[in-house]
Coordinates of C-alpha atoms in Angstrom, one line a residue:
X6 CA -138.6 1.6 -165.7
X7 CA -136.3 4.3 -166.5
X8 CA -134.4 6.3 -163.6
X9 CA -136.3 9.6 -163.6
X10 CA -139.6 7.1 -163.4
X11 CA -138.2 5.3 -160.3
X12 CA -137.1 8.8 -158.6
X13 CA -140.4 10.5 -159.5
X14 CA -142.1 7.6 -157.6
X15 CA -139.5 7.9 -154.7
X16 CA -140.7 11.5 -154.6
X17 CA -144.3 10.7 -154.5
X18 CA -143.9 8.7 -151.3
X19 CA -142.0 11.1 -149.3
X20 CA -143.9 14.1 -147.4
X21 CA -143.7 17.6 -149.0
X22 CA -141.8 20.0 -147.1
X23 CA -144.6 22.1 -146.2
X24 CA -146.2 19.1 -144.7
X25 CA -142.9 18.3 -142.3
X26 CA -143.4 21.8 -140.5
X27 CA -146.6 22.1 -140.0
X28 CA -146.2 18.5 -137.7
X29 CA -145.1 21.0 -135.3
X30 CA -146.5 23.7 -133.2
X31 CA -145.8 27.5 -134.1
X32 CA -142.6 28.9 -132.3
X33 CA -140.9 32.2 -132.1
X34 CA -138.1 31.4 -134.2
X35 CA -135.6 30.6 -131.5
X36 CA -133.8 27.7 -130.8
X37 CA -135.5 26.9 -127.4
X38 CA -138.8 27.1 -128.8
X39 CA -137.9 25.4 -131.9
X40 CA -136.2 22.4 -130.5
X41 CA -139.1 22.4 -128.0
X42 CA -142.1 22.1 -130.3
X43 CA -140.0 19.2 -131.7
X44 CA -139.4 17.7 -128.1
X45 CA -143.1 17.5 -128.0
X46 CA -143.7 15.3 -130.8
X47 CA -141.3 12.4 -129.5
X48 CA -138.8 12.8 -126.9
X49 CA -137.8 9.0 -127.3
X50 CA -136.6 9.4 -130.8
X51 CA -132.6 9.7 -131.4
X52 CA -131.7 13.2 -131.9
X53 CA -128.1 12.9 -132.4
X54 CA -126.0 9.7 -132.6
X55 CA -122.2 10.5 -131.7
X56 CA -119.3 8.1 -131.2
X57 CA -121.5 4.8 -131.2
X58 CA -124.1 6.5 -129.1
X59 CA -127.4 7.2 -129.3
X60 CA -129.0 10.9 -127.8
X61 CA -133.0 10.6 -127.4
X62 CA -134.4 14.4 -127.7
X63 CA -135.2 13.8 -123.8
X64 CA -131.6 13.0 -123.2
X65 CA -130.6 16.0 -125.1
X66 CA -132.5 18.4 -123.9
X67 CA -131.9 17.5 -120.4
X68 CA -128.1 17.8 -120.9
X69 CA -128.5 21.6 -122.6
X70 CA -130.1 22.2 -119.6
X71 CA -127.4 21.2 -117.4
X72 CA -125.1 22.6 -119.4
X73 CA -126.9 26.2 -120.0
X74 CA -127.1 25.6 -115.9
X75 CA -123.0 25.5 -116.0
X76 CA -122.6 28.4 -117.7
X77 CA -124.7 30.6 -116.0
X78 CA -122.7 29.7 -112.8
X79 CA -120.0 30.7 -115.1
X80 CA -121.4 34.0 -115.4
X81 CA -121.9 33.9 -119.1
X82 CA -124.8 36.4 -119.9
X83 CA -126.8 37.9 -123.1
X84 CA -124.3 38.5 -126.0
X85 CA -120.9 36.6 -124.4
X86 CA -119.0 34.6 -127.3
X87 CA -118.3 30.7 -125.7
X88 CA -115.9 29.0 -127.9
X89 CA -115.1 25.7 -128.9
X90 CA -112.3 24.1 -130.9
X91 CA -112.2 21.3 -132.1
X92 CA -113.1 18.3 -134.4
X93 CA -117.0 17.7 -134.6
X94 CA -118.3 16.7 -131.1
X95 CA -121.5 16.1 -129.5
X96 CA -120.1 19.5 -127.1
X97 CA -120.7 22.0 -130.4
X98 CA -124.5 20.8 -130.4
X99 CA -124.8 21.5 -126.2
X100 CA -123.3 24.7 -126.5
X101 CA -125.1 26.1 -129.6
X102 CA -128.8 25.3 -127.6
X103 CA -127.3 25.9 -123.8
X104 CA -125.8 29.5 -125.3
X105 CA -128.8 30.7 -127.3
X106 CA -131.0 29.6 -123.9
X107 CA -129.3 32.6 -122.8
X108 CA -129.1 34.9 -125.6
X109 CA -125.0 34.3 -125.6
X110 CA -123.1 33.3 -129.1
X111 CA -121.3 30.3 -129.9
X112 CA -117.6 30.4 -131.5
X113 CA -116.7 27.4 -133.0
X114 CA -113.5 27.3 -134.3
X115 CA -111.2 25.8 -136.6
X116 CA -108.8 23.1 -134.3
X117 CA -106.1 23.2 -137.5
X118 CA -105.7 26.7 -136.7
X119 CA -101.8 27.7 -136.0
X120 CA -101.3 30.5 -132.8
X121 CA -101.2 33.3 -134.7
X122 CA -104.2 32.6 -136.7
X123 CA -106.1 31.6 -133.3
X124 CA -104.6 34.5 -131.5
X125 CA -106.0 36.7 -134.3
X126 CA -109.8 35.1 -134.1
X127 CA -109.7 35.3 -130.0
X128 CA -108.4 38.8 -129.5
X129 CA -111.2 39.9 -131.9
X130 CA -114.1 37.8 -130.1
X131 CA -113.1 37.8 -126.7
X132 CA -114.3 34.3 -125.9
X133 CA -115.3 34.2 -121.5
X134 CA -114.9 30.1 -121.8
X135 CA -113.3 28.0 -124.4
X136 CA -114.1 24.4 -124.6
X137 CA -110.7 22.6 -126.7
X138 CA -109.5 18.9 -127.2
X139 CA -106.7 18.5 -124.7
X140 CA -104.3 18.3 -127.4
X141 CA -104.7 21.3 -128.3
X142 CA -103.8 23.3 -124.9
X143 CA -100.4 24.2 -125.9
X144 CA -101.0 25.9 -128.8
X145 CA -104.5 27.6 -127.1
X146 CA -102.0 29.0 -124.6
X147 CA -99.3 30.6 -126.9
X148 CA -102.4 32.5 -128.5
X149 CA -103.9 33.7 -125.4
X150 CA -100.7 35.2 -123.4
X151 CA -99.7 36.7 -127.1
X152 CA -103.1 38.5 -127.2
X153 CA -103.3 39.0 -122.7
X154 CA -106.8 36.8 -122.8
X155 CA -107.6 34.1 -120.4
X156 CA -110.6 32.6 -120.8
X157 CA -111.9 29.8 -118.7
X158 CA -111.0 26.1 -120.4
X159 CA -112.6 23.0 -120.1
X160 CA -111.5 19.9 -122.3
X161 CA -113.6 18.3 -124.2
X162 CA -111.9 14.4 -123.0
X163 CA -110.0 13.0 -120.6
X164 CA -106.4 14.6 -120.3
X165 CA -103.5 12.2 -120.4
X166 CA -101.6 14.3 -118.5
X167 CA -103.4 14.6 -114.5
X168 CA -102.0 18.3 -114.6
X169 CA -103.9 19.4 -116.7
X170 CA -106.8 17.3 -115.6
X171 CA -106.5 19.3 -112.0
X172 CA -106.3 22.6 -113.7
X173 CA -109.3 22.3 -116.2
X174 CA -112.5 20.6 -115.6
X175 CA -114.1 18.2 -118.5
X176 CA -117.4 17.9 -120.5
X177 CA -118.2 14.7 -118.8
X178 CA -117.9 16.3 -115.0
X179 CA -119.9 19.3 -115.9
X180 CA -122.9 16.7 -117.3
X181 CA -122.2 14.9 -114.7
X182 CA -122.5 17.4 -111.7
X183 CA -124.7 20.2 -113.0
X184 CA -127.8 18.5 -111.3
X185 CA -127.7 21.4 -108.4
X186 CA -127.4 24.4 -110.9
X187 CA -131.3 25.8 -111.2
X188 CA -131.7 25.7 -114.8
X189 CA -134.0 29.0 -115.6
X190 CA -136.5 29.5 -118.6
X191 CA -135.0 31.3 -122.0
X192 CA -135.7 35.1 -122.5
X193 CA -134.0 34.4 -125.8
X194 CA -135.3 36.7 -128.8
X195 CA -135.7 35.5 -132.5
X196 CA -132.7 38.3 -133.5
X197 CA -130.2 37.4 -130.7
X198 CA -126.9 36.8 -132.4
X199 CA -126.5 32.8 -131.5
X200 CA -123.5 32.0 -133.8
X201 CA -120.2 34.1 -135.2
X202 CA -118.2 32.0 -138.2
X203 CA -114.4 32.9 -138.7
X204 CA -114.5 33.1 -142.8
X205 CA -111.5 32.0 -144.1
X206 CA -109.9 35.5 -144.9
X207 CA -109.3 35.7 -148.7
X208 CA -109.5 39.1 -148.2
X209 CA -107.2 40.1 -145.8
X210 CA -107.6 38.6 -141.9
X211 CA -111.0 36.3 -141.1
X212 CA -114.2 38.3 -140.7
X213 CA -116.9 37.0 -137.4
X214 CA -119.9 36.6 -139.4
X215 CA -122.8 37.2 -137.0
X216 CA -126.1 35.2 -137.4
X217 CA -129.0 35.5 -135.2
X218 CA -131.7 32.7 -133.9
X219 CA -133.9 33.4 -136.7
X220 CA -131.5 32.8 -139.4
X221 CA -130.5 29.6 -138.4
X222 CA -133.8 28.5 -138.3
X223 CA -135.1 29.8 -141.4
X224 CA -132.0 27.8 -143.1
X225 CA -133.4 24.6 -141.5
X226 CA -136.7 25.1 -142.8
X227 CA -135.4 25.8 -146.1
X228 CA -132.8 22.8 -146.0
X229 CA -135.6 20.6 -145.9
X230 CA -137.1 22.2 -149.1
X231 CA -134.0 20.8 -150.9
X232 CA -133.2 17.8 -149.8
X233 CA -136.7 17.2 -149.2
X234 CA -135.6 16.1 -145.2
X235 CA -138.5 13.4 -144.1
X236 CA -138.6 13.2 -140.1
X237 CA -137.6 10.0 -139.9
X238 CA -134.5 10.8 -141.6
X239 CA -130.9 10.7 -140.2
X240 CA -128.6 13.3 -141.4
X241 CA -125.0 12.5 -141.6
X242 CA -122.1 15.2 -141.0
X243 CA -119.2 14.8 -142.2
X244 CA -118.0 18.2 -142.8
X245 CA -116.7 20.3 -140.2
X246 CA -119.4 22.6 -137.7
X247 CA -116.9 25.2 -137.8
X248 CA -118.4 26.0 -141.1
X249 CA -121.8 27.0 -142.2
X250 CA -122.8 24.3 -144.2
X251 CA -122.8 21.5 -141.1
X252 CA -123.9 24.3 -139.1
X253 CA -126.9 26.3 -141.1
X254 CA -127.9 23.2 -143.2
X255 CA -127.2 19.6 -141.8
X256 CA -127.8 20.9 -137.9
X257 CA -130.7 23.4 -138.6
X258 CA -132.7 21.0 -140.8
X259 CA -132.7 18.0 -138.3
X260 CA -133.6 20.1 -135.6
X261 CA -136.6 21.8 -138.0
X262 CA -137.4 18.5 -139.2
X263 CA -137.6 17.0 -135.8
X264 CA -135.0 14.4 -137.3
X265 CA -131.9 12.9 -136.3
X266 CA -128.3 14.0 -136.6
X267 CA -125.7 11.4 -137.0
X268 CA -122.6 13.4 -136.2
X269 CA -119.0 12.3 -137.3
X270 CA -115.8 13.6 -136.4
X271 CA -114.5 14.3 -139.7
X272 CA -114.5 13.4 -143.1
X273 CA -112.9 9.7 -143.4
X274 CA -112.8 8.4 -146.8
X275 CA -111.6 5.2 -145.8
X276 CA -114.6 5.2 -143.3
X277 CA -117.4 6.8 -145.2
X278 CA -119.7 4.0 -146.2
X279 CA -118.9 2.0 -142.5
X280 CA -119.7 5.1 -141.2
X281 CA -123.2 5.7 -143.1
X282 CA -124.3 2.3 -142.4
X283 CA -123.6 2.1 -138.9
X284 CA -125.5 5.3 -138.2
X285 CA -127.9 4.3 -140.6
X286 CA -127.4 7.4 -142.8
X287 CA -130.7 8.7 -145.3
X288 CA -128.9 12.0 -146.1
X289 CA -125.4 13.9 -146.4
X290 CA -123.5 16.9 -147.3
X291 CA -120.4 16.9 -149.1
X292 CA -118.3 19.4 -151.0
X293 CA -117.2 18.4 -154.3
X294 CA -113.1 17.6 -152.9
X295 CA -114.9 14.7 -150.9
X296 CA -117.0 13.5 -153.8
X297 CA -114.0 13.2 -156.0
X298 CA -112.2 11.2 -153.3
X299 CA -114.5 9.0 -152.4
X300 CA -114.8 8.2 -156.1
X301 CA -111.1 7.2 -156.5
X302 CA -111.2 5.0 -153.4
X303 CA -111.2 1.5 -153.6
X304 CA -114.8 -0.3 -154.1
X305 CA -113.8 -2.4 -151.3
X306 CA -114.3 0.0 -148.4
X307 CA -117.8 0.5 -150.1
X308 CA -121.1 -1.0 -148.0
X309 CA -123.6 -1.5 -150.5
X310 CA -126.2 -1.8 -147.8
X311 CA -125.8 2.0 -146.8
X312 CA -129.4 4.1 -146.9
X313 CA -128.0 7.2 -148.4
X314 CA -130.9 8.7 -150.6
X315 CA -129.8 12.2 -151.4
X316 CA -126.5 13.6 -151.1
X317 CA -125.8 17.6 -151.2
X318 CA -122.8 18.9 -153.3
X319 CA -122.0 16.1 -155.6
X320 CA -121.1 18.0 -158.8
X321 CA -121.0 17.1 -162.0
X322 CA -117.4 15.3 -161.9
X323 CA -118.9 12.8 -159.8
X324 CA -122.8 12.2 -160.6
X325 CA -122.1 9.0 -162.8
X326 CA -120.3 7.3 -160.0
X327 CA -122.6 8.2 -156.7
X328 CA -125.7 7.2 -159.1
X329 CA -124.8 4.2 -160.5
X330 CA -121.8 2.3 -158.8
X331 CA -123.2 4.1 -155.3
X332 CA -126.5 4.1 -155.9
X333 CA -127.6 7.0 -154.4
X334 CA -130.8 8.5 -156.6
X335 CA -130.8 12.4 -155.6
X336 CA -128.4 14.9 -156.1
X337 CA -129.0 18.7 -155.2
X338 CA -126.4 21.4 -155.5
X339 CA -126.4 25.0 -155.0
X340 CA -124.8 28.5 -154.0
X341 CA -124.2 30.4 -151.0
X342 CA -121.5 31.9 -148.3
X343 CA -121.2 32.6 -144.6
X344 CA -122.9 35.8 -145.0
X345 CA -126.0 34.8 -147.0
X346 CA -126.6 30.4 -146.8
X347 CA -128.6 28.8 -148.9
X348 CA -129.4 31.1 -151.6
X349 CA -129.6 29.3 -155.0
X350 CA -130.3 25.5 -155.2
X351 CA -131.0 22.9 -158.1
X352 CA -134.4 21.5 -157.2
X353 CA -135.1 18.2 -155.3
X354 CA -136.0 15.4 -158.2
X355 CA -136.3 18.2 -161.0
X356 CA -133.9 19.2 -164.0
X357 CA -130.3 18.7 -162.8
X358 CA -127.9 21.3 -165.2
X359 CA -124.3 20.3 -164.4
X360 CA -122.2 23.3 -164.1
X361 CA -124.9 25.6 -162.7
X362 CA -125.4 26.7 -159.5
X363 CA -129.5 26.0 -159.7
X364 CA -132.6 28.5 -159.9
X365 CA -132.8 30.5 -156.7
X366 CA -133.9 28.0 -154.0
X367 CA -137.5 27.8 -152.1
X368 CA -139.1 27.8 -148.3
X369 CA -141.7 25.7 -147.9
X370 CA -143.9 27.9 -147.2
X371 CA -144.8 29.8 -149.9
X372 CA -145.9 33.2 -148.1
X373 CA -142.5 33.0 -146.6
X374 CA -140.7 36.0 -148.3
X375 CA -137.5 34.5 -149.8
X376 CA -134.2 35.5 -151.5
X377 CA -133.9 37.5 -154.7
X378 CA -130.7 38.1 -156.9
X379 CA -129.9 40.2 -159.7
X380 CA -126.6 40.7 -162.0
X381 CA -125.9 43.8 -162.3
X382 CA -123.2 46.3 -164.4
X383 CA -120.6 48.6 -162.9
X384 CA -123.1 51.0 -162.4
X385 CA -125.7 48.9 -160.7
X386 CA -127.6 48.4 -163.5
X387 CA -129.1 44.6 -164.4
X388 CA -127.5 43.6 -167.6
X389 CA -129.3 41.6 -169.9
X390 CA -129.7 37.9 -170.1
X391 CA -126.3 36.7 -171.2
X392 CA -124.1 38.9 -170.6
X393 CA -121.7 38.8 -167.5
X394 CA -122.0 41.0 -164.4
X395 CA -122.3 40.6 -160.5
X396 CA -124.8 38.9 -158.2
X397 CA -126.5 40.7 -155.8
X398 CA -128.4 39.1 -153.1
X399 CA -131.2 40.1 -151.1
X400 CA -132.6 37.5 -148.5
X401 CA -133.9 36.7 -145.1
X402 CA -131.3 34.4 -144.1
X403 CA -128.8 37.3 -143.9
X404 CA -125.8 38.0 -141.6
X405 CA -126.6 40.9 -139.1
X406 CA -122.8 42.0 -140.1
X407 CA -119.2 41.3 -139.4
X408 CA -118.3 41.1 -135.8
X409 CA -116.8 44.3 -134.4
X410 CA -116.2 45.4 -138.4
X411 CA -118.8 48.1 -138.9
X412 CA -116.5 49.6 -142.3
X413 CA -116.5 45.9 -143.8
X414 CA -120.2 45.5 -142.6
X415 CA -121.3 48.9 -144.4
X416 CA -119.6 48.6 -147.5
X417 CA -120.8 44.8 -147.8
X418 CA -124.6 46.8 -148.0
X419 CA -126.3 48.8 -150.4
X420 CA -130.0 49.7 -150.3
X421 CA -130.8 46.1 -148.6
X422 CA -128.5 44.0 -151.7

């Protein structure tokens, strides 16, 4: 039996996408509603397992509660930026839910980030509360007095130093002791802003990307489109949630799919394959700098036993290797940015052309109105097949514009492209 034979009967056994959403009741396309319809089904099941432990739904949902609880004692109302820097932590997924409960925007942010480049991203977003790893509370201070801020900071593990421990409270005391908060019901809206993602600046200093409630979750539904996301799958993420792809892909189509997140701290290339099977990994992201290191490592740190069926972002420089020495039998690959996620995509079990970005990707539902692109000339014009030009994009799963940037947010537009 050839390859494409074994994959096409891999396929065959596997529910269509279409047939994963529609296990759930209809929501409102926001996070509460979402992640309750999912609750529903199975609050036993794992939703996220973290640092050798294992979140049920139940468990999770009853900690964003507690935690939305703690920051409405904190004052933190409709359209406030939280932030959090740091390396991936079960924190980013409490505050995403707890802050879109209340309409408020998570910041996560990049923990390699020097003062000035942190002092830059804070005196444009304002943060009321930033939640850092300890380490990092130097550093968080030089960029704050430099830019007159003072948010509120609570650390994400246990201080060292019992200074700092007086001064700033934990993650663990706030789960801990948020019993007595009242924990009220979301008046969240489907276009509420729930995210803003720092790009990386190529074009002169970082741009806040804003996304709203209904972006997110269209990106979900779509992600399981291409990676054709089963519920019993768990996703692993290895890249960081300070980015879109973890954020919009890995963490919107486990919540859609009513699946489980298995959440590491960072890449480890030394740790990959440990990593996939003790969290007993179906699914993963990678960019193609990870796919070409994990190729060179040595075959000893590799776990045959690992449950990896589809991996997203394996180019073409590494296919051979992740097929037949890893043994992983589906690929996908695609093209998008902060501002517009998940727009092209090469198609789950179908014609893989290495070097191209993939036909423009799908929704599962096929009434859903989806992304368009065009190439155009100088003069907006579509040139003809063949000939070079640039891609235009029109699609649902669209920023709402760049944070306090109305110039960069006009000129980004034209006529909906």
């Amino acid at each position: 039996m050839t390859m494409t034979q074994k994959e096409s009967m891999q396929k065959a056994m596997l529910v269509t996408p279409l047939e994963v959403l529609n296990q759930f009741e209809a929501h409102n396309y926001t996070l509460t509603a979402a992640f309750e319809s999912r609750l529903k089904t199975n609050p036993d099941k794992v939703f996220c397992f973290f640092d050798g432990k294992e979140h049920t739904w139940a468990e999770f949902d009853r900690d964003v509660r507690k935690m939305a609880a703690f920051l409405r004692a904190k004052q933190i109302q409709a359209g406030d930026r939280v932030g959090i820097i740091a390396k991936n932590h079960y924190a980013h997924l409490l505050l995403l839910f707890s802050l879109a409960r209340l309409s408020a925007i998570l910041l996560p942010i990049n923990p390699e980030f020097g003062a000035a480049e942190l002092g830059y991203v804070l005196n444009n977003s304002e943060p009321k509360l930033l939640f850092i790893e300890s380490d990092l509370l130097e550093v968080v201070k030089v960029a704050c007095n430099e830019n007159d801020l003072s948010p509120i900071i609570t650390f994400l593990d246990q201080p060292q130093n019992s200074e700092r421990h007086l001064q700033h409270q934990n993650i663990d005391e706030i789960l801990s002791h948020s019993e007595s908060f009242k924990s009220d019901p979301s008046n969240a809206q489907a276009d509420d802003t729930c995210v803003i993602i720092y790009t990386s600046g190529t074009t002169g200093f970082p741009k806040g990307v804003m996304h709203s409630q209904r972006s997110f979750l269209l990106c979900g539904e779509a992600y399981i489109e291409r990676l054709y996301i089963q519920t019993n799958d768990r996703i692993m993420v290895v890249l960081p949630l300070f980015h879109m792809n973890a954020l919009f892909y890995s963490v919107a189509g486990a919540l859609c799919a009513g699946a489980t997140l298995a959440l590491m701290p960072r890449f480890s290339a030394s740790q990959f394959w440990k990593q996939a099977v003790e969290s007993q990994a179906t699914t993963v992201n990678l960019i193609e700098a990870a796919c070409n290191i994990l190729k060179l490592r040595p075959r000893s740190e590799f776990h045959a036993e690992h449950q990896i069926r589809c991996a997203y972002g394996v180019r073409h420089s590494a296919h051979d290797v992740f097929l037949n020495e890893f043994h992983i039998p589906y690929f996908v690959s695609g093209y998008g940015m902060t501002e517009i996620p998940g727009v092209t995509c090469s198609p789950f079990g179908g014609l893989q052309k290495p070097g191209t970005m993939g036909p423009i990707g799908k929704h599962p539902n096929p009434h859903q109105v989806w992304a368009e692109c065009r190439v155009i000339d100088e003069a907006g014009d579509d040139v003809p097949n063949g000939v070079t030009g640039e891609m235009i994009v029109k699609t649902p799963i669209i920023m709402q514009g760049y944070f306090r940037d109305p110039e960069q947010t006009r000129s980004s537009f034209k006529d909906g492209w």
